[in-house]
């Protein structure tokens, strides 16, 4: 076979939304109505979302990062407190701890699943630890029961960043009820979108109340909770310091309409991941994503690991070559503490060797439900051809 690269004609991004006419109608109906924000559609969406993920409550936020901020505040994280989290994530998971004056403590990942290794978490827990913040990287659920048991033993909550894992399941149940608070993102590359948006699912009424206060300035209107019990009907009071982190009604309408398609979206993502597994599983030059079997991934990302020992090119060259083929490979993630902002805070290289090792050898392939079979073929063909071009001369096949 020739090593001549096949080049698709148009750019294929690594992820993108899928909006249909029903979504558009749902949004325009709200735009013609009375409420743009804080109307009836946010609570409607929240109830539907809570049912979809098997939780008692869902609280919608203006974005996933705001939702994480709320969860960390509800966990009681404050100045000087710590939260143990993973470096293999989008910076927001750790930033939420910083917003509150807390300190993210990074535990290393399991080199097979790329998720937090519970045995690396345990020794980092101490009297200052206020939460464990785990991330379901790529959509594969974390080792939730081990982490939950550890958190419970210390009387602290497990916060699950499931921005990648809407529609995934853990031990036969949907992701959304195993942790104390589970965060989902409604960003356009995620499973369902509101443009921007986020949700916390919880079964705990106390967290639910803290979260709803937090996204609306800490304002309380519920008569039973007012300090002035005989206050007039218009009265409300601010009982804590919150933010304006509300989701608008037209965004809730979009997210609600998208949620109807979640099962279909996840099924398509799984089918594409299966095709990649089949196509690349037999290649010595790459390692396909390992699944630990505790959960079933909803496949936000397909992360291919390069077996650098079998290649004469590094990750960056493989990446460049894929881009030249119009295949929008991406990289998830630079370990959070290697960003300059974190290094200035005192975090240094060497902290989590598994995460740093992995970072050198991964790239993310395009994966989104609107991909056609031909798009998938193009990615497979491009990866094979680039890998062929990158094997040392002596082993060229
Ligand atoms: C997308 C994402 C977030 C943040 O969500 P936004 O809605 O973009 O604020 C947090 N954590 C992870 C792992 C994500 O992928």
Tab-separated table of C-alpha atoms and ligand atoms in Angstrom:
chain	number	residue	atom	x	y	z
A	1	UNK	CA	0.000	0.000	0.000
A	2	UNK	CA	1.260	3.475	-0.806
A	3	UNK	CA	1.877	5.986	1.979
A	4	UNK	CA	0.403	8.779	-0.118
A	5	UNK	CA	-1.936	10.710	2.171
A	6	UNK	CA	-5.604	10.767	1.324
A	7	UNK	CA	-6.922	14.238	1.948
A	8	UNK	CA	-10.595	14.976	2.589
A	9	UNK	CA	-11.874	18.151	1.022
A	10	UNK	CA	-13.369	19.920	4.006
A	11	UNK	CA	-12.199	20.490	7.561
A	12	UNK	CA	-13.616	18.006	10.052
A	13	UNK	CA	-13.719	19.479	13.575
A	14	UNK	CA	-13.210	17.269	16.657
A	15	UNK	CA	-16.664	18.081	17.950
A	16	UNK	CA	-19.727	20.139	17.160
A	17	UNK	CA	-23.396	20.521	18.015
A	18	UNK	CA	-26.334	19.008	16.162
A	19	UNK	CA	-29.280	21.412	15.991
A	20	UNK	CA	-32.502	20.451	14.192
A	21	UNK	CA	-35.731	22.270	13.308
A	22	UNK	CA	-37.445	21.220	16.555
A	23	UNK	CA	-34.656	22.842	18.546
A	24	UNK	CA	-35.040	26.046	16.551
A	25	UNK	CA	-38.823	26.052	16.998
A	26	UNK	CA	-38.447	25.511	20.735
A	27	UNK	CA	-36.168	28.534	21.043
A	28	UNK	CA	-38.189	30.851	18.792
A	29	UNK	CA	-41.374	30.021	20.719
A	30	UNK	CA	-39.714	31.358	23.875
A	31	UNK	CA	-38.446	34.464	22.092
A	32	UNK	CA	-42.071	35.263	21.131
A	33	UNK	CA	-43.315	34.710	24.681
A	34	UNK	CA	-43.286	36.633	27.964
A	35	UNK	CA	-40.140	35.385	29.653
A	36	UNK	CA	-36.650	35.412	28.298
A	37	UNK	CA	-35.149	34.451	31.642
A	38	UNK	CA	-36.404	32.986	34.925
A	39	UNK	CA	-39.678	31.847	33.434
A	40	UNK	CA	-41.312	28.424	33.490
A	41	UNK	CA	-38.887	26.597	31.207
A	42	UNK	CA	-35.898	26.426	33.538
A	43	UNK	CA	-37.729	24.395	36.231
A	44	UNK	CA	-39.341	22.273	33.494
A	45	UNK	CA	-35.932	21.471	32.036
A	46	UNK	CA	-34.526	20.806	35.503
A	47	UNK	CA	-37.219	18.215	36.291
A	48	UNK	CA	-36.716	16.468	32.984
A	49	UNK	CA	-32.938	16.483	33.401
A	50	UNK	CA	-33.153	15.117	36.954
A	51	UNK	CA	-35.310	12.237	35.677
A	52	UNK	CA	-32.894	11.555	32.804
A	53	UNK	CA	-29.909	11.179	35.139
A	54	UNK	CA	-31.787	9.452	37.972
A	55	UNK	CA	-31.337	12.224	40.553
A	56	UNK	CA	-33.847	13.860	42.891
A	57	UNK	CA	-32.844	17.413	41.936
A	58	UNK	CA	-31.175	19.241	39.075
A	59	UNK	CA	-30.091	22.887	39.245
A	60	UNK	CA	-29.388	24.716	35.978
A	61	UNK	CA	-26.584	27.275	35.747
A	62	UNK	CA	-25.380	29.720	33.111
A	63	UNK	CA	-22.476	27.368	32.300
A	64	UNK	CA	-20.741	24.267	33.602
A	65	UNK	CA	-17.964	26.243	35.267
A	66	UNK	CA	-20.507	28.271	37.261
A	67	UNK	CA	-22.142	24.971	38.243
A	68	UNK	CA	-18.803	23.643	39.516
A	69	UNK	CA	-18.252	26.886	41.404
A	70	UNK	CA	-21.647	26.331	43.045
A	71	UNK	CA	-20.848	22.718	43.923
A	72	UNK	CA	-17.525	23.678	45.510
A	73	UNK	CA	-19.228	26.438	47.498
A	74	UNK	CA	-21.950	24.025	48.643
A	75	UNK	CA	-19.180	21.632	49.714
A	76	UNK	CA	-17.999	24.373	52.066
A	77	UNK	CA	-14.642	25.016	50.397
A	78	UNK	CA	-13.149	28.275	51.650
A	79	UNK	CA	-9.774	29.950	52.090
A	80	UNK	CA	-7.102	27.462	53.156
A	81	UNK	CA	-9.228	24.406	52.370
A	82	UNK	CA	-8.171	21.718	49.941
A	83	UNK	CA	-9.942	19.640	47.300
A	84	UNK	CA	-8.298	16.632	45.685
A	85	UNK	CA	-8.748	16.484	41.929
A	86	UNK	CA	-7.230	15.217	38.684
A	87	UNK	CA	-4.791	17.065	36.424
A	88	UNK	CA	-6.212	15.358	33.307
A	89	UNK	CA	-9.115	17.761	32.819
A	90	UNK	CA	-10.219	21.134	31.567
A	91	UNK	CA	-8.881	23.839	33.910
A	92	UNK	CA	-12.391	24.693	35.160
A	93	UNK	CA	-12.526	21.646	37.467
A	94	UNK	CA	-9.615	22.994	39.516
A	95	UNK	CA	-10.347	26.691	38.949
A	96	UNK	CA	-13.647	26.322	40.815
A	97	UNK	CA	-11.638	25.473	43.945
A	98	UNK	CA	-9.401	28.523	43.426
A	99	UNK	CA	-12.422	30.839	43.052
A	100	UNK	CA	-13.244	30.107	46.700
A	101	UNK	CA	-9.704	30.605	47.974
A	102	UNK	CA	-9.173	26.860	48.216
A	103	UNK	CA	-6.236	24.821	47.023
A	104	UNK	CA	-6.573	22.140	44.341
A	105	UNK	CA	-4.433	19.137	45.268
A	106	UNK	CA	-3.653	17.006	42.221
A	107	UNK	CA	-3.688	13.228	42.498
A	108	UNK	CA	-2.285	11.157	39.667
A	109	UNK	CA	-4.323	9.216	37.126
A	110	UNK	CA	-4.589	5.528	36.403
A	111	UNK	CA	-2.414	5.106	33.276
A	112	UNK	CA	-4.966	2.752	31.722
A	113	UNK	CA	-8.281	4.578	32.221
A	114	UNK	CA	-6.764	8.097	32.489
A	115	UNK	CA	-9.193	8.745	35.365
A	116	UNK	CA	-8.236	9.520	38.986
A	117	UNK	CA	-6.509	6.593	40.648
A	118	UNK	CA	-8.267	6.132	44.019
A	119	UNK	CA	-5.065	4.792	45.593
A	120	UNK	CA	-3.346	8.078	44.665
A	121	UNK	CA	-6.206	10.086	46.187
A	122	UNK	CA	-6.283	8.414	49.604
A	123	UNK	CA	-2.860	9.589	50.919
A	124	UNK	CA	-3.653	13.196	49.942
A	125	UNK	CA	-6.766	13.441	52.130
A	126	UNK	CA	-6.342	15.310	55.413
A	127	UNK	CA	-8.267	17.524	57.840
A	128	UNK	CA	-8.178	20.441	55.379
A	129	UNK	CA	-9.742	18.403	52.530
A	130	UNK	CA	-13.313	19.572	51.905
A	131	UNK	CA	-14.126	17.593	48.756
A	132	UNK	CA	-12.916	15.120	46.164
A	133	UNK	CA	-13.539	16.477	42.654
A	134	UNK	CA	-13.342	13.630	40.171
A	135	UNK	CA	-13.682	13.922	36.392
A	136	UNK	CA	-15.164	11.295	34.080
A	137	UNK	CA	-12.513	11.851	31.433
A	138	UNK	CA	-13.706	11.205	27.847
A	139	UNK	CA	-17.085	9.994	29.199
A	140	UNK	CA	-15.847	6.930	31.073
A	141	UNK	CA	-17.167	7.071	34.655
A	142	UNK	CA	-14.546	7.426	37.391
A	143	UNK	CA	-14.068	4.747	40.053
A	144	UNK	CA	-17.066	6.258	41.791
A	145	UNK	CA	-17.723	3.743	44.528
A	146	UNK	CA	-14.127	3.698	45.750
A	147	UNK	CA	-13.992	7.508	45.713
A	148	UNK	CA	-17.394	7.855	47.341
A	149	UNK	CA	-16.421	5.476	50.150
A	150	UNK	CA	-13.265	7.526	50.788
A	151	UNK	CA	-15.194	10.793	50.854
A	152	UNK	CA	-17.919	9.361	53.061
A	153	UNK	CA	-15.383	8.051	55.584
A	154	UNK	CA	-14.192	11.667	56.014
A	155	UNK	CA	-17.636	13.250	55.953
A	156	UNK	CA	-16.863	15.242	52.800
A	157	UNK	CA	-18.729	15.222	49.486
A	158	UNK	CA	-17.674	13.605	46.238
A	159	UNK	CA	-18.164	16.098	43.400
A	160	UNK	CA	-18.233	14.497	39.967
A	161	UNK	CA	-17.351	16.590	36.941
A	162	UNK	CA	-19.394	14.668	34.389
A	163	UNK	CA	-19.078	17.312	31.670
A	164	UNK	CA	-17.979	14.437	29.394
A	165	UNK	CA	-20.332	11.808	30.737
A	166	UNK	CA	-23.968	12.768	30.200
A	167	UNK	CA	-25.699	9.559	29.097
A	168	UNK	CA	-22.976	7.308	30.544
A	169	UNK	CA	-23.863	4.690	33.122
A	170	UNK	CA	-22.125	3.398	36.209
A	171	UNK	CA	-22.901	-0.072	37.543
A	172	UNK	CA	-26.067	-0.112	35.478
A	173	UNK	CA	-27.396	3.294	36.559
A	174	UNK	CA	-27.142	6.604	34.719
A	175	UNK	CA	-24.291	8.889	35.789
A	176	UNK	CA	-25.905	11.539	37.981
A	177	UNK	CA	-26.716	9.932	41.300
A	178	UNK	CA	-23.555	8.159	42.483
A	179	UNK	CA	-21.714	11.281	43.665
A	180	UNK	CA	-23.051	13.878	46.111
A	181	UNK	CA	-23.129	16.449	43.338
A	182	UNK	CA	-22.672	15.702	39.644
A	183	UNK	CA	-21.896	18.467	37.155
A	184	UNK	CA	-22.863	18.471	33.493
A	185	UNK	CA	-21.968	21.042	30.823
A	186	UNK	CA	-24.255	22.213	28.023
A	187	UNK	CA	-21.465	23.639	25.862
A	188	UNK	CA	-21.903	22.955	22.104
A	189	UNK	CA	-19.218	20.224	21.958
A	190	UNK	CA	-20.849	18.315	24.832
A	191	UNK	CA	-23.643	15.734	24.493
A	192	UNK	CA	-26.545	18.189	24.517
A	193	UNK	CA	-26.272	21.953	24.326
A	194	UNK	CA	-27.893	25.177	25.481
A	195	UNK	CA	-25.240	27.314	23.768
A	196	UNK	CA	-23.799	27.823	27.231
A	197	UNK	CA	-25.200	26.102	30.285
A	198	UNK	CA	-24.488	23.733	33.138
A	199	UNK	CA	-26.354	21.533	35.584
A	200	UNK	CA	-25.719	20.065	39.018
A	201	UNK	CA	-27.618	16.874	39.816
A	202	UNK	CA	-27.959	15.926	43.483
A	203	UNK	CA	-30.080	13.786	45.776
A	204	UNK	CA	-29.407	15.986	48.786
A	205	UNK	CA	-31.955	18.681	49.593
A	206	UNK	CA	-29.401	20.779	51.515
A	207	UNK	CA	-27.094	20.966	48.526
A	208	UNK	CA	-30.055	21.671	46.280
A	209	UNK	CA	-31.018	24.667	48.381
A	210	UNK	CA	-27.458	26.020	48.571
A	211	UNK	CA	-27.082	25.690	44.816
A	212	UNK	CA	-30.322	27.497	43.971
A	213	UNK	CA	-29.391	30.304	46.397
A	214	UNK	CA	-25.888	30.546	44.974
A	215	UNK	CA	-26.947	31.015	41.356
A	216	UNK	CA	-29.271	33.873	42.285
A	217	UNK	CA	-27.269	36.273	44.517
A	218	UNK	CA	-27.994	34.281	47.687
A	219	UNK	CA	-31.517	35.691	47.642
A	220	UNK	CA	-34.244	33.785	49.530
A	221	UNK	CA	-37.977	34.288	48.908
A	222	UNK	CA	-39.305	31.082	50.449
A	223	UNK	CA	-41.458	32.301	53.403
A	224	UNK	CA	-40.467	29.361	55.565
A	225	UNK	CA	-36.814	30.346	55.254
A	226	UNK	CA	-37.141	34.105	55.857
A	227	UNK	CA	-35.798	35.514	59.097
A	228	UNK	CA	-38.638	38.065	59.261
A	229	UNK	CA	-41.480	35.555	59.477
A	230	UNK	CA	-44.263	38.178	59.382
A	231	UNK	CA	-42.751	40.043	56.411
A	232	UNK	CA	-45.001	41.494	53.687
A	233	UNK	CA	-45.584	39.494	50.498
A	234	UNK	CA	-43.015	41.392	48.405
A	235	UNK	CA	-40.219	40.780	50.910
A	236	UNK	CA	-37.051	38.831	50.090
A	237	UNK	CA	-33.669	38.770	51.684
A	238	UNK	CA	-30.073	37.982	50.758
A	239	UNK	CA	-28.830	35.374	53.202
A	240	UNK	CA	-25.514	34.453	51.598
A	241	UNK	CA	-23.199	35.809	48.929
A	242	UNK	CA	-24.180	34.409	45.551
A	243	UNK	CA	-23.793	35.254	41.896
A	244	UNK	CA	-25.977	35.777	38.861
A	245	UNK	CA	-25.436	32.336	37.345
A	246	UNK	CA	-28.955	31.863	35.965
A	247	UNK	CA	-29.765	30.041	32.730
A	248	UNK	CA	-32.158	31.894	30.398
A	249	UNK	CA	-35.509	30.432	29.399
A	250	UNK	CA	-34.640	30.263	25.700
A	251	UNK	CA	-31.486	28.322	26.538
A	252	UNK	CA	-33.507	25.980	28.755
A	253	UNK	CA	-35.878	25.437	25.799
A	254	UNK	CA	-32.945	24.475	23.593
A	255	UNK	CA	-31.447	22.159	26.191
A	256	UNK	CA	-34.848	20.573	26.853
A	257	UNK	CA	-35.371	19.875	23.153
A	258	UNK	CA	-31.829	18.513	22.831
A	259	UNK	CA	-32.322	16.209	25.802
A	260	UNK	CA	-35.023	14.367	23.815
A	261	UNK	CA	-32.248	13.235	21.478
A	262	UNK	CA	-29.696	12.206	24.107
A	263	UNK	CA	-30.141	8.447	23.660
A	264	UNK	CA	-29.719	8.759	19.919
A	265	UNK	CA	-26.672	11.001	20.274
A	266	UNK	CA	-24.998	8.622	22.724
A	267	UNK	CA	-25.765	5.564	20.575
A	268	UNK	CA	-24.156	7.257	17.581
A	269	UNK	CA	-21.084	8.270	19.610
A	270	UNK	CA	-20.709	4.683	20.833
A	271	UNK	CA	-21.004	3.313	17.305
A	272	UNK	CA	-18.286	5.657	16.033
A	273	UNK	CA	-15.995	4.776	18.964
A	274	UNK	CA	-16.522	1.090	18.152
A	275	UNK	CA	-15.483	1.669	14.552
A	276	UNK	CA	-12.312	3.445	15.685
A	277	UNK	CA	-11.578	0.612	18.134
A	278	UNK	CA	-11.921	-1.925	15.333
A	279	UNK	CA	-9.820	0.106	12.929
A	280	UNK	CA	-6.960	0.877	15.315
A	281	UNK	CA	-7.089	-2.018	17.772
A	282	UNK	CA	-4.647	-4.083	15.693
A	283	UNK	CA	-2.009	-1.358	15.200
A	284	UNK	CA	1.151	-1.627	17.323
A	285	UNK	CA	1.785	2.113	16.951
A	286	UNK	CA	-1.286	3.203	18.906
A	287	UNK	CA	-3.240	2.263	22.034
A	288	UNK	CA	-7.023	2.472	21.853
A	289	UNK	CA	-9.024	3.693	24.897
A	290	UNK	CA	-9.172	1.119	27.689
A	291	UNK	CA	-12.544	0.655	29.383
A	292	UNK	CA	-12.506	-0.687	32.938
A	293	UNK	CA	-15.970	-2.227	32.794
A	294	UNK	CA	-17.308	-0.494	35.948
A	295	UNK	CA	-19.288	1.849	33.771
A	296	UNK	CA	-20.311	2.388	30.187
A	297	UNK	CA	-18.855	5.489	28.531
A	298	UNK	CA	-20.974	8.002	26.644
A	299	UNK	CA	-17.890	8.839	24.548
A	300	UNK	CA	-17.476	12.589	24.607
A	301	UNK	CA	-13.907	12.123	23.356
A	302	UNK	CA	-11.974	9.430	21.550
A	303	UNK	CA	-8.397	9.758	22.802
A	304	UNK	CA	-5.792	7.826	20.856
A	305	UNK	CA	-2.497	7.090	22.613
A	306	UNK	CA	0.598	6.955	20.427
A	307	UNK	CA	3.090	4.221	21.108
A	308	UNK	CA	6.050	6.572	20.712
A	309	UNK	CA	8.557	3.719	20.923
A	310	UNK	CA	7.181	2.416	17.599
A	311	UNK	CA	7.217	5.788	15.823
A	312	UNK	CA	9.928	8.059	14.540
A	313	UNK	CA	7.668	11.096	14.923
A	314	UNK	CA	6.349	12.633	18.110
A	315	UNK	CA	2.777	13.548	18.951
A	316	UNK	CA	3.105	17.031	17.473
A	317	UNK	CA	4.129	15.777	14.057
A	318	UNK	CA	1.303	13.233	13.959
A	319	UNK	CA	-1.066	16.024	14.964
A	320	UNK	CA	0.232	18.347	12.209
A	321	UNK	CA	-0.021	15.648	9.597
A	322	UNK	CA	-3.630	14.894	10.557
A	323	UNK	CA	-4.465	18.575	10.254
A	324	UNK	CA	-2.932	18.595	6.781
A	325	UNK	CA	-5.418	15.817	5.965
A	326	UNK	CA	-8.239	18.130	7.148
A	327	UNK	CA	-8.830	15.938	10.191
A	328	UNK	CA	-9.301	18.236	13.195
A	329	UNK	CA	-7.419	16.284	15.835
A	330	UNK	CA	-7.285	18.020	19.185
A	331	UNK	CA	-5.540	17.593	22.508
A	332	UNK	CA	-7.213	16.835	25.827
A	333	UNK	CA	-5.510	17.870	28.044
A	334	UNK	CA	-2.394	19.697	29.113
A	335	UNK	CA	-2.180	18.633	32.791
A	336	UNK	CA	-3.837	21.555	34.594
A	337	UNK	CA	-0.932	22.364	36.908
A	338	UNK	CA	1.471	22.796	33.971
A	339	UNK	CA	-0.350	25.958	32.862
A	340	UNK	CA	1.658	29.116	33.640
A	341	UNK	CA	-0.980	30.398	36.083
A	342	UNK	CA	-0.717	27.220	38.147
A	343	UNK	CA	3.075	27.110	37.914
A	344	UNK	CA	3.106	30.646	39.343
A	345	UNK	CA	1.110	29.285	42.265
A	346	UNK	CA	3.958	26.863	42.958
A	347	UNK	CA	2.912	23.667	41.179
A	348	UNK	CA	5.820	22.001	39.390
A	349	UNK	CA	6.533	19.396	36.757
A	350	UNK	CA	6.858	15.906	38.204
A	351	UNK	CA	3.785	16.161	40.438
A	352	UNK	CA	1.723	13.548	38.560
A	353	UNK	CA	4.075	11.429	36.414
A	354	UNK	CA	1.341	9.334	34.803
A	355	UNK	CA	-0.563	12.409	33.615
A	356	UNK	CA	2.609	14.024	32.274
A	357	UNK	CA	3.631	10.814	30.510
A	358	UNK	CA	0.202	10.515	28.934
A	359	UNK	CA	0.085	14.138	27.815
A	360	UNK	CA	3.127	13.590	25.562
A	361	UNK	CA	1.448	10.815	23.618
A	362	UNK	CA	-2.242	11.537	23.170
A	363	UNK	CA	-4.462	13.183	20.648
A	364	UNK	CA	-8.220	13.410	20.302
A	365	UNK	CA	-9.938	12.259	17.112
A	366	UNK	CA	-13.133	13.831	15.745
A	367	UNK	CA	-16.218	12.381	17.418
A	368	UNK	CA	-19.710	13.856	17.301
A	369	UNK	CA	-23.112	12.386	16.443
A	370	UNK	CA	-23.589	14.336	13.208
A	371	UNK	CA	-20.481	12.689	11.685
A	372	UNK	CA	-21.374	10.631	8.635
A	373	UNK	CA	-19.973	7.158	7.982
A	374	UNK	CA	-17.829	8.778	5.291
A	375	UNK	CA	-16.412	11.231	7.841
A	376	UNK	CA	-15.508	8.270	10.049
A	377	UNK	CA	-13.883	6.510	7.067
A	378	UNK	CA	-11.870	9.653	6.350
A	379	UNK	CA	-10.538	9.764	9.913
A	380	UNK	CA	-9.612	6.074	9.831
A	381	UNK	CA	-7.892	6.427	6.481
A	382	UNK	CA	-6.019	9.565	7.562
A	383	UNK	CA	-4.833	8.050	10.850
A	384	UNK	CA	-3.629	4.884	9.127
A	385	UNK	CA	-1.829	6.820	6.433
A	386	UNK	CA	-0.183	9.245	8.891
A	387	UNK	CA	0.927	6.395	11.139
A	388	UNK	CA	2.392	4.595	8.113
A	389	UNK	CA	4.320	7.718	7.226
A	390	UNK	CA	5.665	7.934	10.778
A	391	UNK	CA	7.023	4.432	11.330
A	392	UNK	CA	10.823	4.124	11.121
A	393	UNK	CA	12.163	3.126	7.676
A	394	UNK	CA	13.253	-0.328	8.784
A	395	UNK	CA	9.782	-1.332	9.928
A	396	UNK	CA	7.853	0.407	7.135
A	397	UNK	CA	5.029	-1.760	5.899
B	1	LIG	C1	-16.665	21.535	29.290
B	1	LIG	C2	-16.026	21.227	30.607
B	1	LIG	C3	-16.195	22.014	31.763
B	1	LIG	C4	-16.794	23.382	31.778
B	1	LIG	O1	-17.986	23.521	31.210
B	1	LIG	P1	-18.457	24.924	30.603
B	1	LIG	O2	-19.913	24.681	30.402
B	1	LIG	O3	-17.708	25.117	29.325
B	1	LIG	O4	-18.183	25.996	31.598
B	1	LIG	C5	-15.669	21.550	32.961
B	1	LIG	N1	-14.994	20.411	33.031
B	1	LIG	C6	-14.765	19.654	31.941
B	1	LIG	C7	-13.999	18.393	32.095
B	1	LIG	C8	-15.264	20.038	30.696
B	1	LIG	O5	-15.002	19.294	29.623
